[in-house]
């Protein structure tokens, strides 16, 4: 099936600002952000700090900068950061922990991106003259590359408290924090400050549908120190209220609707599981992310993604045998229905090619 516009499920970063959001941006009250004089930025920061339970907040151009500032705040060169091996910090931030903070990563391999306090404690190094100093633990709420799983609040509390007992700080990558709060019907603060995290941030450009921006929260002292890093990394802005206005609009209008993305993710997963069986595990779909494991299909993830793309369905390739689909603001029921059919057809097509190649190989062997 060929649709006019691609069905872009590569990420929830693929949204375009709505007309109403553009209006809010166009009429934003603005000032000089880096002098602390942009009223819209100040309003956004105060609001997010309060939602997450912190004293203060900082507006940043991206979530990646929030993670990097978080690591820079807590770690010195030679320190070690404990986080899941699948995490954004490990895989998609240009080795920033090493390049910027001079810190090493201690990756924990888990099934779904969520480790428990015992697993974390086992990775904390004893204080010796020879080993790195374990200094920071990072948790990702929700887990990105392993399927949008939601950390239970108790588990977050347990790792933050175990970290503090052993002299480590705790940082929450809340790129999709609101997907977790909507799913679990809980308050953002209970995943962040109240769970014991020293710093936490939310992304505006994921499910919230803004074009740019993220907000990092912490104590007044931490945010004061974070400002220095923000300048140094080139993240200080001027009339950034244009961007903050999108964030304020999204907090007003795009948080509760995340439940629709979750429902559509489930419908999509059920549709795919009906035709592809074990390749899609519906029971693991908690929020807006659906993973396809191509091993049971005996085809490669990149071949399947290429055929889907030809037919107007864009998916992300995560490793050799995994594809990821993320539901978002720009995807409605019609797109979900179309995506269900396209994947089914695409799998048949990839299999046909594979079988033809096998037959051709066999023919050559017997020639
Ligand atoms: C997207 C994402 C980031 C980075 O956010 P950007 O705003 O794209 O820089 C960090 N962590 C997780 C879990 C993410 O999904």
PDB file of N, CA and C in Angstrom, residues 7 34 36 45 60 74 155 224 229 231 241 249 288 340 349 364:
ATOM      1  N   UNK A   7       3.997   7.223   6.941  1.00  0.00           N
ATOM      2  CA  UNK A   7       3.560   7.028   8.325  1.00  0.00           C
ATOM      3  C   UNK A   7       4.853   6.927   9.117  1.00  0.00           C
ATOM      4  N   UNK A  34      19.399  34.458  28.799  1.00  0.00           N
ATOM      5  CA  UNK A  34      20.605  34.194  29.584  1.00  0.00           C
ATOM      6  C   UNK A  34      20.846  35.237  30.663  1.00  0.00           C
ATOM      7  N   UNK A  36      18.281  35.906  32.480  1.00  0.00           N
ATOM      8  CA  UNK A  36      17.182  35.532  33.387  1.00  0.00           C
ATOM      9  C   UNK A  36      15.955  36.404  33.201  1.00  0.00           C
ATOM     10  N   UNK A  45      10.179  27.170  33.558  1.00  0.00           N
ATOM     11  CA  UNK A  45      11.108  26.545  34.509  1.00  0.00           C
ATOM     12  C   UNK A  45      10.457  26.399  35.887  1.00  0.00           C
ATOM     13  N   UNK A  60      16.959  24.063  28.543  1.00  0.00           N
ATOM     14  CA  UNK A  60      18.091  23.637  27.701  1.00  0.00           C
ATOM     15  C   UNK A  60      17.583  23.356  26.299  1.00  0.00           C
ATOM     16  N   UNK A  74      27.777  16.026  38.589  1.00  0.00           N
ATOM     17  CA  UNK A  74      28.007  15.024  39.628  1.00  0.00           C
ATOM     18  C   UNK A  74      29.377  14.374  39.563  1.00  0.00           C
ATOM     19  N   UNK A 155      11.026   0.988  42.741  1.00  0.00           N
ATOM     20  CA  UNK A 155      12.341   0.589  42.223  1.00  0.00           C
ATOM     21  C   UNK A 155      13.242   1.811  42.034  1.00  0.00           C
ATOM     22  N   UNK A 224      22.371  26.452  39.823  1.00  0.00           N
ATOM     23  CA  UNK A 224      23.359  27.529  39.696  1.00  0.00           C
ATOM     24  C   UNK A 224      24.626  26.988  39.001  1.00  0.00           C
ATOM     25  N   UNK A 229      27.705  25.373  33.162  1.00  0.00           N
ATOM     26  CA  UNK A 229      27.894  24.381  32.096  1.00  0.00           C
ATOM     27  C   UNK A 229      27.063  24.727  30.868  1.00  0.00           C
ATOM     28  N   UNK A 231      26.248  27.704  29.742  1.00  0.00           N
ATOM     29  CA  UNK A 231      27.008  28.723  29.001  1.00  0.00           C
ATOM     30  C   UNK A 231      28.166  28.092  28.251  1.00  0.00           C
ATOM     31  N   UNK A 241      11.886  32.536  24.855  1.00  0.00           N
ATOM     32  CA  UNK A 241      10.481  32.412  25.245  1.00  0.00           C
ATOM     33  C   UNK A 241       9.610  31.885  24.118  1.00  0.00           C
ATOM     34  N   UNK A 249       2.480  25.538  26.374  1.00  0.00           N
ATOM     35  CA  UNK A 249       1.288  25.083  25.661  1.00  0.00           C
ATOM     36  C   UNK A 249       1.161  23.551  25.775  1.00  0.00           C
ATOM     37  N   UNK A 288       4.132   4.151  24.711  1.00  0.00           N
ATOM     38  CA  UNK A 288       3.932   4.485  23.289  1.00  0.00           C
ATOM     39  C   UNK A 288       4.922   3.798  22.355  1.00  0.00           C
ATOM     40  N   UNK A 340      -0.487  -1.420  10.168  1.00  0.00           N
ATOM     41  CA  UNK A 340      -0.698  -2.841  10.459  1.00  0.00           C
ATOM     42  C   UNK A 340      -0.593  -3.653   9.174  1.00  0.00           C
ATOM     43  N   UNK A 349       7.020 -10.020   1.648  1.00  0.00           N
ATOM     44  CA  UNK A 349       7.905  -9.658   0.541  1.00  0.00           C
ATOM     45  C   UNK A 349       9.370  -9.985   0.854  1.00  0.00           C
ATOM     46  N   UNK A 364      22.683 -22.865  -7.819  1.00  0.00           N
ATOM     47  CA  UNK A 364      24.109 -22.732  -8.176  1.00  0.00           C
ATOM     48  C   UNK A 364      24.924 -23.905  -7.664  1.00  0.00           C
TER      49      UNK A 364
END
